[in-house]
Short mmCIF file of C-alpha atoms in Angstrom, two decimals:
data_model
loop_
_atom_site.label_atom_id
_atom_site.label_comp_id
_atom_site.label_asym_id
_atom_site.label_seq_id
_atom_site.Cartn_x
_atom_site.Cartn_y
_atom_site.Cartn_z
CA UNK O 1 -44.38 112.60 120.86
CA UNK O 2 -43.83 109.11 118.57
CA UNK O 3 -44.27 109.88 114.85
CA UNK O 4 -44.31 106.91 112.59
CA UNK O 5 -41.63 106.86 109.44
CA UNK O 6 -43.16 107.60 106.31
CA UNK O 7 -41.06 106.56 103.23
CA UNK O 8 -40.26 108.20 100.74
CA UNK O 9 -41.22 107.18 97.14
CA UNK O 10 -37.32 106.96 96.13
CA UNK O 11 -37.17 104.95 99.26
CA UNK O 12 -39.91 102.83 98.66
CA UNK O 13 -38.83 101.79 95.41
CA UNK O 14 -35.41 100.85 96.63
CA UNK O 15 -36.82 98.67 99.68
CA UNK O 16 -38.96 97.24 96.82
CA UNK O 17 -35.82 96.35 94.49
CA UNK O 18 -33.92 94.90 97.47
CA UNK O 19 -36.89 92.65 98.21
CA UNK O 20 -36.96 91.43 95.04
CA UNK O 21 -33.01 90.87 94.45
CA UNK O 22 -33.14 89.12 97.74
CA UNK O 23 -36.13 87.08 96.53
CA UNK O 24 -34.76 86.24 93.20
CA UNK O 25 -31.29 85.06 94.88
CA UNK O 26 -33.41 82.72 97.22
CA UNK O 27 -35.07 81.12 93.95
CA UNK O 28 -32.43 80.59 92.28
CA UNK O 29 -30.47 79.12 95.48
CA UNK O 30 -33.91 76.53 95.85
CA UNK O 31 -33.80 76.32 91.93
CA UNK O 32 -30.32 75.33 91.76
CA UNK O 33 -30.03 72.95 95.19
CA UNK O 34 -33.39 71.33 93.46
CA UNK O 35 -31.32 70.04 90.00
CA UNK O 36 -30.58 66.81 89.53
CA UNK O 37 -26.92 66.03 88.90
CA UNK O 38 -27.70 65.42 85.10
CA UNK O 39 -28.98 68.74 84.58
CA UNK O 40 -26.32 70.47 86.79
CA UNK O 41 -23.90 68.50 84.63
CA UNK O 42 -25.62 69.51 81.03
CA UNK O 43 -25.52 73.51 82.47
CA UNK O 44 -21.77 73.50 83.44
CA UNK O 45 -20.55 71.02 80.77
CA UNK O 46 -22.10 73.54 77.77
CA UNK O 47 -20.11 76.52 79.97
CA UNK O 48 -17.15 74.84 80.82
CA UNK O 49 -16.20 72.47 78.29
CA UNK O 50 -14.14 73.47 75.45
CA UNK O 51 -12.41 71.41 72.44
CA UNK O 52 -8.74 70.20 73.20
CA UNK O 53 -6.22 68.05 73.43
CA UNK O 54 -3.66 67.27 76.34
CA UNK O 55 -0.47 65.46 75.78
CA UNK O 56 1.30 63.01 78.02
CA UNK O 57 4.63 61.20 78.91
CA UNK O 58 4.41 57.78 80.29
CA UNK O 59 7.00 56.98 82.40
CA UNK O 60 8.39 53.93 84.48
CA UNK O 61 10.74 55.34 87.24
CA UNK O 62 13.02 58.04 85.38
CA UNK O 63 12.24 56.18 81.74
CA UNK O 64 10.11 57.38 78.92
CA UNK O 65 8.27 54.42 77.97
CA UNK O 66 5.26 55.84 75.66
CA UNK O 67 3.40 58.49 74.87
CA UNK O 68 -0.37 59.14 75.38
CA UNK O 69 -2.97 61.90 74.00
CA UNK O 70 -6.89 62.65 75.54
CA UNK O 71 -8.77 64.74 73.03
CA UNK O 72 -12.13 66.33 74.09
CA UNK O 73 -14.74 67.16 71.09
CA UNK O 74 -17.91 69.04 71.53
CA UNK O 75 -20.55 67.86 69.27
CA UNK O 76 -24.34 68.92 68.63
CA UNK O 77 -25.33 67.40 71.30
CA UNK O 78 -23.03 65.79 73.12
CA UNK O 79 -18.88 65.19 73.46
CA UNK O 80 -16.64 62.77 72.28
CA UNK O 81 -13.73 62.01 74.52
CA UNK O 82 -11.01 60.09 71.96
CA UNK O 83 -7.61 58.40 74.23
CA UNK O 84 -4.73 57.29 72.70
CA UNK O 85 -1.95 55.32 73.93
CA UNK O 86 1.32 53.99 72.89
CA UNK O 87 3.00 51.70 74.84
CA UNK O 88 6.84 50.38 74.03
CA UNK O 89 6.84 46.65 75.00
CA UNK O 90 9.81 44.52 75.18
CA UNK O 91 10.08 41.95 72.38
CA UNK O 92 12.37 39.20 71.56
CA UNK O 93 14.22 41.19 68.71
CA UNK O 94 13.51 44.84 70.73
CA UNK O 95 10.65 46.48 71.24
CA UNK O 96 7.06 46.63 69.81
CA UNK O 97 4.71 49.25 69.93
CA UNK O 98 1.25 48.62 71.58
CA UNK O 99 -1.18 50.84 70.70
CA UNK O 100 -4.79 51.57 72.19
CA UNK O 101 -7.09 53.99 71.04
CA UNK O 102 -10.61 54.20 72.74
CA UNK O 103 -13.56 56.58 71.50
CA UNK O 104 -16.42 57.42 74.13
CA UNK O 105 -19.44 59.23 72.54
CA UNK O 106 -21.42 61.16 75.49
CA UNK O 107 -24.57 62.66 75.88
CA UNK O 108 -25.19 66.35 76.98
CA UNK O 109 -25.39 65.23 80.38
CA UNK O 110 -21.86 63.32 79.87
CA UNK O 111 -23.76 59.77 79.74
CA UNK O 112 -22.13 56.71 77.86
CA UNK O 113 -23.77 56.37 74.41
CA UNK O 114 -21.11 54.38 72.73
CA UNK O 115 -17.44 53.48 72.91
CA UNK O 116 -15.00 52.14 70.36
CA UNK O 117 -11.75 50.79 71.52
CA UNK O 118 -8.82 49.07 69.11
CA UNK O 119 -5.82 47.58 70.20
CA UNK O 120 -2.81 47.09 67.69
CA UNK O 121 0.03 45.44 68.19
CA UNK O 122 2.50 43.14 65.91
CA UNK O 123 0.04 44.20 63.14
CA UNK O 124 -2.84 42.28 65.02
CA UNK O 125 -5.73 44.42 65.79
CA UNK O 126 -8.71 43.73 68.27
CA UNK O 127 -11.83 45.83 68.18
CA UNK O 128 -14.28 46.08 70.97
CA UNK O 129 -17.89 48.15 70.30
CA UNK O 130 -19.78 49.09 73.47
CA UNK O 131 -23.01 50.61 73.52
CA UNK O 132 -25.11 51.59 76.81
CA UNK O 133 -28.82 51.66 76.83
CA UNK O 134 -30.09 52.53 80.28
CA UNK O 135 -28.87 49.94 82.91
CA UNK O 136 -27.93 47.56 79.66
CA UNK O 137 -24.42 47.28 78.52
CA UNK O 138 -24.01 45.52 75.32
CA UNK O 139 -20.18 44.51 73.48
CA UNK O 140 -19.29 43.07 70.40
CA UNK O 141 -15.88 41.81 69.69
CA UNK O 142 -13.89 41.28 66.65
CA UNK O 143 -10.34 39.54 65.92
CA UNK O 144 -8.53 38.14 63.47
CA UNK O 145 -9.55 34.64 64.49
CA UNK O 146 -12.48 35.20 66.87
CA UNK O 147 -15.81 37.32 67.02
CA UNK O 148 -18.12 37.28 69.92
CA UNK O 149 -20.88 39.13 71.61
CA UNK O 150 -21.91 39.61 74.92
CA UNK O 151 -24.23 41.73 77.16
CA UNK O 152 -24.41 42.77 81.05
CA UNK O 153 -26.89 44.19 83.49
CA UNK O 154 -25.95 47.21 85.28
CA UNK O 155 -27.78 48.55 88.86
CA UNK O 156 -26.74 51.78 87.66
CA UNK O 157 -26.18 53.94 84.83
CA UNK O 158 -22.04 53.46 84.03
CA UNK O 159 -19.51 56.54 83.53
CA UNK O 160 -15.92 55.57 81.59
CA UNK O 161 -12.81 56.04 83.21
CA UNK O 162 -11.94 58.63 80.75
CA UNK O 163 -15.16 60.80 81.64
CA UNK O 164 -15.04 60.06 85.61
CA UNK O 165 -12.51 63.69 86.05
CA UNK O 166 -15.06 65.80 84.16
CA UNK O 167 -18.07 64.62 86.30
CA UNK O 168 -16.31 65.16 89.46
CA UNK O 169 -15.13 68.69 88.32
CA UNK O 170 -18.38 69.97 86.84
CA UNK O 171 -20.46 68.36 89.30
CA UNK O 172 -18.83 70.01 92.43
CA UNK O 173 -17.10 66.82 93.45
CA UNK O 174 -13.64 68.06 93.84
CA UNK O 175 -13.63 68.97 97.27
CA UNK O 176 -11.01 67.51 99.51
CA UNK O 177 -12.51 64.99 101.58
CA UNK O 178 -15.16 64.54 99.44
CA UNK O 179 -16.04 60.42 98.87
CA UNK O 180 -18.40 58.85 96.49
CA UNK O 181 -19.17 56.06 94.72
CA UNK O 182 -19.42 55.28 90.75
CA UNK O 183 -19.92 52.42 88.21
CA UNK O 184 -17.33 52.71 86.08
CA UNK O 185 -16.37 51.04 82.77
CA UNK O 186 -12.58 49.74 83.05
CA UNK O 187 -10.21 47.05 81.44
CA UNK O 188 -9.41 45.59 78.03
CA UNK O 189 -11.78 43.83 77.71
CA UNK O 190 -14.28 46.63 79.52
CA UNK O 191 -16.21 45.27 82.43
CA UNK O 192 -18.65 47.56 84.99
CA UNK O 193 -17.81 47.65 88.38
CA UNK O 194 -18.39 50.09 91.51
CA UNK O 195 -15.31 52.13 92.40
CA UNK O 196 -14.58 54.16 95.30
CA UNK O 197 -12.91 57.79 94.97
CA UNK O 198 -11.86 59.95 97.53
CA UNK O 199 -10.45 63.63 96.82
CA UNK O 200 -7.48 64.87 98.36
CA UNK O 201 -5.96 68.04 99.51
CA UNK O 202 -5.77 70.24 96.25
CA UNK O 203 -2.18 70.98 94.75
CA UNK O 204 -0.29 72.80 92.07
CA UNK O 205 1.03 70.33 89.46
CA UNK O 206 3.71 71.87 87.09
CA UNK O 207 4.44 70.83 83.37
CA UNK O 208 6.06 72.19 80.21
CA UNK O 209 3.77 73.70 77.75
CA UNK O 210 5.97 74.35 74.91
CA UNK O 211 9.66 73.44 73.37
CA UNK O 212 11.95 73.58 70.56
CA UNK O 213 14.41 72.01 68.97
CA UNK O 214 18.24 72.20 69.72
CA UNK O 215 19.74 71.19 66.57
CA UNK O 216 23.43 70.86 68.35
CA UNK O 217 22.04 68.07 70.50
CA UNK O 218 19.35 66.73 68.39
CA UNK O 219 16.94 66.95 71.18
CA UNK O 220 13.96 68.93 72.47
CA UNK O 221 14.30 70.87 75.39
CA UNK O 222 11.05 72.79 77.69
CA UNK O 223 11.39 76.56 77.17
CA UNK O 224 8.26 77.06 79.52
CA UNK O 225 6.16 75.66 82.13
CA UNK O 226 2.63 76.16 83.56
CA UNK O 227 0.78 75.01 86.44
CA UNK O 228 -2.44 74.04 87.37
CA UNK O 229 -4.09 73.60 90.89
CA UNK O 230 -5.53 69.97 90.87
CA UNK O 231 -7.15 67.35 93.05
CA UNK O 232 -5.64 63.88 93.63
CA UNK O 233 -8.48 61.65 93.37
CA UNK O 234 -7.78 58.30 94.88
CA UNK O 235 -9.85 55.30 92.72
CA UNK O 236 -10.10 52.09 94.07
CA UNK O 237 -11.69 49.99 91.06
CA UNK O 238 -11.91 46.77 88.87
CA UNK O 239 -9.14 47.93 87.10
CA UNK O 240 -6.92 48.21 89.87
CA UNK O 241 -5.95 51.20 92.39
CA UNK O 242 -4.39 54.33 90.81
CA UNK O 243 -4.46 57.82 91.86
CA UNK O 244 -5.82 60.90 89.18
CA UNK O 245 -4.72 64.49 89.22
CA UNK O 246 -7.82 66.87 88.11
CA UNK O 247 -8.23 70.33 87.76
CA UNK O 248 -11.19 72.12 88.01
CA UNK O 249 -12.18 72.17 83.99
CA UNK O 250 -12.09 68.11 84.68
CA UNK O 251 -8.41 67.71 82.75
CA UNK O 252 -6.27 65.07 83.89
CA UNK O 253 -2.70 66.30 84.79
CA UNK O 254 -1.34 63.47 86.38
CA UNK O 255 -2.07 59.74 86.70
CA UNK O 256 0.02 57.60 89.45
CA UNK O 257 -0.06 53.66 90.15
CA UNK O 258 1.37 51.86 93.01
CA UNK O 259 3.94 50.32 90.83
CA UNK O 260 2.73 50.67 87.01
CA UNK O 261 3.67 53.54 84.33
CA UNK O 262 2.76 56.84 85.87
CA UNK O 263 1.34 59.46 83.71
CA UNK O 264 2.93 62.93 83.48
CA UNK O 265 1.25 65.77 81.45
CA UNK O 266 3.67 67.62 79.18
CA UNK O 267 4.37 69.30 75.61
CA UNK O 268 3.19 67.71 72.38
CA UNK O 269 6.73 67.60 70.92
CA UNK O 270 8.81 66.46 74.38
CA UNK O 271 5.73 63.51 74.65
CA UNK O 272 5.32 62.54 71.07
CA UNK O 273 7.91 64.19 68.29
CA UNK O 274 11.03 63.38 70.74
CA UNK O 275 9.92 60.14 71.84
CA UNK O 276 8.97 58.65 68.40
CA UNK O 277 12.14 59.90 66.78
CA UNK O 278 14.76 58.87 69.48
CA UNK O 279 12.99 55.67 70.47
CA UNK O 280 15.58 53.15 68.41
CA UNK O 281 18.43 55.15 70.79
CA UNK O 282 16.26 54.18 73.48
CA UNK O 283 15.80 50.86 73.44
CA UNK O 284 18.32 49.67 75.43
CA UNK O 285 17.68 51.63 78.09
CA UNK O 286 13.45 51.18 77.76
CA UNK O 287 14.41 47.27 77.78
CA UNK O 288 16.46 47.73 80.99
CA UNK O 289 13.70 49.68 82.96
CA UNK O 290 10.83 47.39 82.29
CA UNK O 291 10.35 43.95 83.78
CA UNK O 292 10.43 40.57 81.56
CA UNK O 293 6.34 39.52 81.30
CA UNK O 294 5.86 36.11 80.20
CA UNK O 295 2.41 34.08 80.29
CA UNK O 296 2.37 32.00 83.58
CA UNK O 297 0.34 29.33 81.67
CA UNK O 298 3.07 28.80 79.27
CA UNK O 299 5.78 28.51 82.30
CA UNK O 300 7.94 25.56 82.41
CA UNK O 301 7.47 24.39 85.93
CA UNK O 302 4.09 24.95 87.99
CA UNK O 303 4.36 26.02 91.42
CA UNK O 304 1.51 24.23 93.61
CA UNK O 305 2.60 25.27 97.31
CA UNK O 306 -0.23 26.92 99.01
CA UNK O 307 1.73 28.03 102.35
CA UNK O 308 1.25 31.57 103.16
CA UNK O 309 3.86 33.72 101.40
CA UNK O 310 5.03 37.40 101.70
CA UNK O 311 6.16 39.79 99.11
CA UNK O 312 8.09 43.04 99.67
CA UNK O 313 6.97 45.43 97.20
CA UNK O 314 9.46 47.95 95.52
CA UNK O 315 9.87 49.99 92.63
CA UNK O 316 12.84 48.35 90.40
CA UNK O 317 15.14 50.87 91.63
CA UNK O 318 14.41 49.84 95.19
CA UNK O 319 12.61 52.86 96.18
CA UNK O 320 9.50 52.76 98.25
CA UNK O 321 5.69 52.59 96.77
CA UNK O 322 2.78 54.36 97.45
CA UNK O 323 1.40 52.17 100.43
CA UNK O 324 -1.79 53.89 100.83
CA UNK O 325 -2.38 52.98 96.86
CA UNK O 326 -0.84 49.52 97.66
CA UNK O 327 -3.34 48.93 100.93
CA UNK O 328 -5.78 48.79 98.08
CA UNK O 329 -4.80 45.57 97.09
CA UNK O 330 -6.35 44.04 100.08
CA UNK O 331 -9.03 41.71 99.87
CA UNK O 332 -9.91 38.07 99.33
CA UNK O 333 -6.95 35.63 99.92
CA UNK O 334 -4.56 38.69 100.29
CA UNK O 335 -3.92 41.63 103.43
CA UNK O 336 -1.27 44.41 103.09
CA UNK O 337 0.61 45.79 105.64
CA UNK O 338 2.88 48.80 104.93
CA UNK O 339 4.74 47.24 101.78
CA UNK O 340 4.22 44.10 102.08
CA UNK O 341 1.61 41.89 100.61
CA UNK O 342 0.39 38.45 102.06
CA UNK O 343 -0.86 35.54 100.34
CA UNK O 344 -2.70 32.70 101.80
CA UNK O 345 -4.32 29.61 100.43
CA UNK O 346 -7.91 31.76 101.62
CA UNK O 347 -8.89 34.49 103.73
CA UNK O 348 -11.88 35.60 105.74
CA UNK O 349 -14.00 38.05 104.98
CA UNK O 350 -12.24 41.54 105.45
CA UNK O 351 -13.95 44.79 106.15
CA UNK O 352 -16.51 46.02 103.44
CA UNK O 353 -16.37 42.78 101.30
CA UNK O 354 -19.41 40.28 100.80
CA UNK O 355 -20.57 37.98 98.20
CA UNK O 356 -22.15 40.59 95.91
CA UNK O 357 -18.77 41.99 94.77
CA UNK O 358 -18.63 40.83 91.47
CA UNK O 359 -18.60 42.64 88.28
CA UNK O 360 -20.87 42.76 85.40
CA UNK O 361 -18.67 41.60 82.58
CA UNK O 362 -20.26 40.91 78.73
CA UNK O 363 -17.29 38.70 78.26
CA UNK O 364 -18.72 36.47 80.78
CA UNK O 365 -22.15 34.99 79.00
CA UNK O 366 -24.16 32.71 80.99
CA UNK O 367 -27.09 32.95 79.15
CA UNK O 368 -25.90 30.87 75.73
CA UNK O 369 -27.13 27.40 75.39
CA UNK O 370 -23.51 25.87 75.09
CA UNK O 371 -22.74 27.54 78.85
CA UNK O 372 -25.88 26.54 80.45
CA UNK O 373 -25.31 22.73 78.90
CA UNK O 374 -21.79 22.70 80.60
CA UNK O 375 -23.45 23.99 83.97
CA UNK O 376 -25.74 21.36 83.79
CA UNK O 377 -23.28 18.62 83.08
CA UNK O 378 -20.64 19.89 85.63
CA UNK O 379 -22.38 21.00 88.70
CA UNK O 380 -24.36 18.26 89.95
CA UNK O 381 -24.37 19.19 93.50
CA UNK O 382 -23.90 22.25 95.63
CA UNK O 383 -20.35 24.14 95.15
CA UNK O 384 -18.42 24.02 98.35
CA UNK O 385 -14.99 23.86 99.55
CA UNK O 386 -15.27 20.05 99.65
CA UNK O 387 -16.81 19.59 95.98
CA UNK O 388 -14.60 22.36 94.32
CA UNK O 389 -11.54 19.75 93.43
CA UNK O 390 -14.01 17.58 91.72
CA UNK O 391 -15.71 20.28 89.70
CA UNK O 392 -12.27 22.05 89.05
CA UNK O 393 -10.88 18.83 87.54
CA UNK O 394 -13.87 17.94 85.43
CA UNK O 395 -13.77 21.70 83.94
CA UNK O 396 -10.16 21.59 83.33
CA UNK O 397 -10.62 17.89 81.43
CA UNK O 398 -12.84 19.68 79.02
CA UNK O 399 -11.43 23.41 77.90
CA UNK O 400 -8.37 23.62 75.83
CA UNK O 401 -5.62 26.39 76.18
CA UNK O 402 -3.87 28.52 73.45
CA UNK O 403 -1.79 31.44 74.82
CA UNK O 404 -1.68 33.15 71.68
CA UNK O 405 -3.17 36.69 71.62
CA UNK O 406 -5.55 35.65 69.04
CA UNK O 407 -6.91 32.86 70.98
CA UNK O 408 -10.55 33.43 72.55
CA UNK O 409 -10.80 35.43 75.78
CA UNK O 410 -14.55 35.49 76.28
CA UNK O 411 -16.71 32.60 77.84
CA UNK O 412 -19.10 31.89 75.14
CA UNK O 413 -15.58 31.49 72.94
CA UNK O 414 -13.67 28.94 75.28
CA UNK O 415 -16.79 26.34 75.01
CA UNK O 416 -15.76 25.68 71.32
CA UNK O 417 -12.22 26.64 70.67
CA UNK O 418 -8.98 26.74 72.20
CA UNK O 419 -8.64 29.87 74.93
CA UNK O 420 -6.59 31.95 76.51
CA UNK O 421 -6.09 31.79 79.97
CA UNK O 422 -8.69 34.76 80.38
CA UNK O 423 -11.13 32.67 78.51
CA UNK O 424 -11.00 29.57 80.24
CA UNK O 425 -11.06 31.20 83.50
CA UNK O 426 -14.35 33.82 82.22
CA UNK O 427 -16.16 30.46 81.18
CA UNK O 428 -15.59 28.87 84.71
CA UNK O 429 -17.14 32.05 86.17
CA UNK O 430 -19.73 31.73 83.92
CA UNK O 431 -20.34 28.13 84.52
CA UNK O 432 -20.55 29.19 88.40
CA UNK O 433 -22.96 32.24 88.07
CA UNK O 434 -25.23 29.95 85.97
CA UNK O 435 -25.58 27.97 89.22
CA UNK O 436 -25.98 31.11 91.01
CA UNK O 437 -22.76 30.86 92.87
CA UNK O 438 -20.95 34.14 93.53
CA UNK O 439 -17.86 34.34 91.43
CA UNK O 440 -15.37 36.63 90.10
CA UNK O 441 -12.16 37.07 87.41
CA UNK O 442 -9.39 38.20 88.20
CA UNK O 443 -5.70 38.80 86.73
CA UNK O 444 -2.46 38.90 88.67
CA UNK O 445 1.12 38.30 88.39
CA UNK O 446 3.62 35.64 89.71
CA UNK O 447 7.03 37.01 90.38
CA UNK O 448 10.04 35.07 89.96
CA UNK O 449 13.26 37.39 90.34
CA UNK O 450 12.98 39.80 87.46
CA UNK O 451 10.49 37.77 85.46
CA UNK O 452 6.70 38.72 85.86
CA UNK O 453 4.59 35.71 84.59
CA UNK O 454 1.02 36.91 84.01
CA UNK O 455 -2.26 34.90 84.73
CA UNK O 456 -6.03 35.04 85.07
CA UNK O 457 -7.66 32.94 87.82
CA UNK O 458 -11.34 32.77 89.45
CA UNK O 459 -12.26 33.68 93.23
CA UNK O 460 -15.30 31.77 94.41
CA UNK O 461 -17.36 32.74 97.33
CA UNK O 462 -17.66 29.84 99.87
CA UNK O 463 -20.43 30.77 102.32
CA UNK O 464 -19.30 28.08 105.08
CA UNK O 465 -15.60 29.96 105.02
CA UNK O 466 -17.40 33.48 105.01
CA UNK O 467 -14.83 34.03 102.38
CA UNK O 468 -13.42 34.05 98.74
CA UNK O 469 -11.64 30.88 97.69
CA UNK O 470 -8.93 31.32 94.60
CA UNK O 471 -9.14 28.70 92.28
CA UNK O 472 -7.34 27.99 88.89
CA UNK O 473 -9.22 26.14 86.33
CA UNK O 474 -6.59 27.05 83.72
CA UNK O 475 -3.93 24.67 85.16
CA UNK O 476 -6.89 22.24 87.09
CA UNK O 477 -6.11 23.20 90.49
CA UNK O 478 -8.96 23.71 93.20
CA UNK O 479 -6.51 25.77 95.34
CA UNK O 480 -4.01 28.54 93.58
CA UNK O 481 -0.46 28.54 94.58
CA UNK O 482 -0.04 31.71 96.83
CA UNK O 483 2.72 32.54 94.44
CA UNK O 484 -0.12 34.40 92.26
CA UNK O 485 -0.76 37.81 93.26
CA UNK O 486 -4.40 39.57 92.37
CA UNK O 487 -4.09 42.99 91.06
CA UNK O 488 -7.18 43.44 88.66
CA UNK O 489 -10.89 42.29 88.75
CA UNK O 490 -11.09 42.92 85.06
CA UNK O 491 -9.02 43.09 81.56
CA UNK O 492 -6.63 40.66 79.87
CA UNK O 493 -3.61 38.78 81.54
CA UNK O 494 -1.64 39.03 78.23
CA UNK O 495 1.48 40.59 78.95
CA UNK O 496 1.83 43.36 76.65
CA UNK O 497 -1.55 44.38 77.99
CA UNK O 498 -0.49 44.00 81.60
CA UNK O 499 2.49 46.02 81.18
CA UNK O 500 1.33 49.21 82.30
CA UNK O 501 0.44 48.30 85.59
CA UNK O 502 3.72 46.46 86.53
CA UNK O 503 6.08 48.53 84.53
CA UNK O 504 7.88 49.84 87.77
CA UNK O 505 7.64 46.94 90.13
CA UNK O 506 9.82 44.35 92.00
CA UNK O 507 8.03 42.06 94.31
CA UNK O 508 10.64 40.19 96.74
CA UNK O 509 9.38 36.98 98.26
CA UNK O 510 10.36 37.36 101.99
CA UNK O 511 8.66 34.18 103.33
CA UNK O 512 10.56 32.92 106.13
CA UNK O 513 11.94 29.54 105.46
CA UNK O 514 10.76 26.69 107.29
CA UNK O 515 13.63 24.47 108.64
CA UNK O 516 13.23 20.96 108.72
#
């Protein structure tokens, strides 16, 4: 005979507790999935971010050429990230220390509130103050001989490059194969641009976490090493490609570039004390390890060739570069095949490119009256490949060049004073943008043996050609010579400030010789 099961009071209580537990888990899961990224970051940052400093040795090949430290402070509310970098740069007398300190103030959701950045070299100082209000970026620059202001409107709220690792780690983005795009603030001066990120397979990164001084050899040696499981994040942004290793707390353990300075996490005394103490004795080794950088605008001879050129890219000791990072230099008139960069006078649009690939830059002021007046004076007809030569020549006749580090480097400053190549290039971009022409500021180098000449020029979108044309308003040439290799869409072309990008680079011209 069938009998129905009648649970006891204890069994009924257990079923109720189990049901309530499953319901609570489901509710928490739904609530978690429904959280915005800002809410997730705020909660995770409160639980997982703690004050501390991480030290790095900056190396070009096997030679240490600088030091760095990144400090995270917790505020009430919010956070502050302080990045201090010192790089030894060759000078006529020996070495000069180039120091850059960037402080980023963040809200509780890791949103940027303000940035202060100072660059010091040879007793000169440049200061940048950046504030972010929603989608508006405001900048103020002060230096010995000039001061400037600018504003840029952004499509989305930006993230500082130093904050990106924390956002990935706390937001659950450190998953192998994960890809996303972020609007990053990069470069000196700072510009905003969409950066593509891809997370690779995690690996163990080992680093020294303590050291001791040996009086017998008067050197510091590592006595203990630690390790951290880190995820390599490949980043293609306006400041140039790089790979950043990030652990689950958002701490950077290593940074590598295609052929620039490499950051290696280490102990304070190995990074700072030993390097600064031994710097006088290391001067010759550091100078030998670094390329010679000079301003292209001050070059004694000007290369005007526009034939197709090919450059084999290596490290300075002849070892191969990371071809995956090198490939990210493709675009515009450049193409990359393995370890070779090919530069044409003009190239058709490549996959992923469009006329919208321009950066909001507060130093490219398009609305001030002097810039608008210059645009009305110069642009009398639609900008095309046929009209560019006349426009570039007329523009070149109106600007004055000054390669000194203290000269103006923003568009507005270049309208009323001699300016660096950066300022002249930015002014030409501002004139074109005021006419609704897509244009972008670029920086790069002209290799000549062991000397790298640094420069800034402009890329202009030509609809009829469906591609970007490179023009050099600094030299007054409508077709930029193909010996110039583009490295970034933001920052400075001053030799001391570009050293970190090319500290371990060698470019060999392998262009086939044309037999008459």
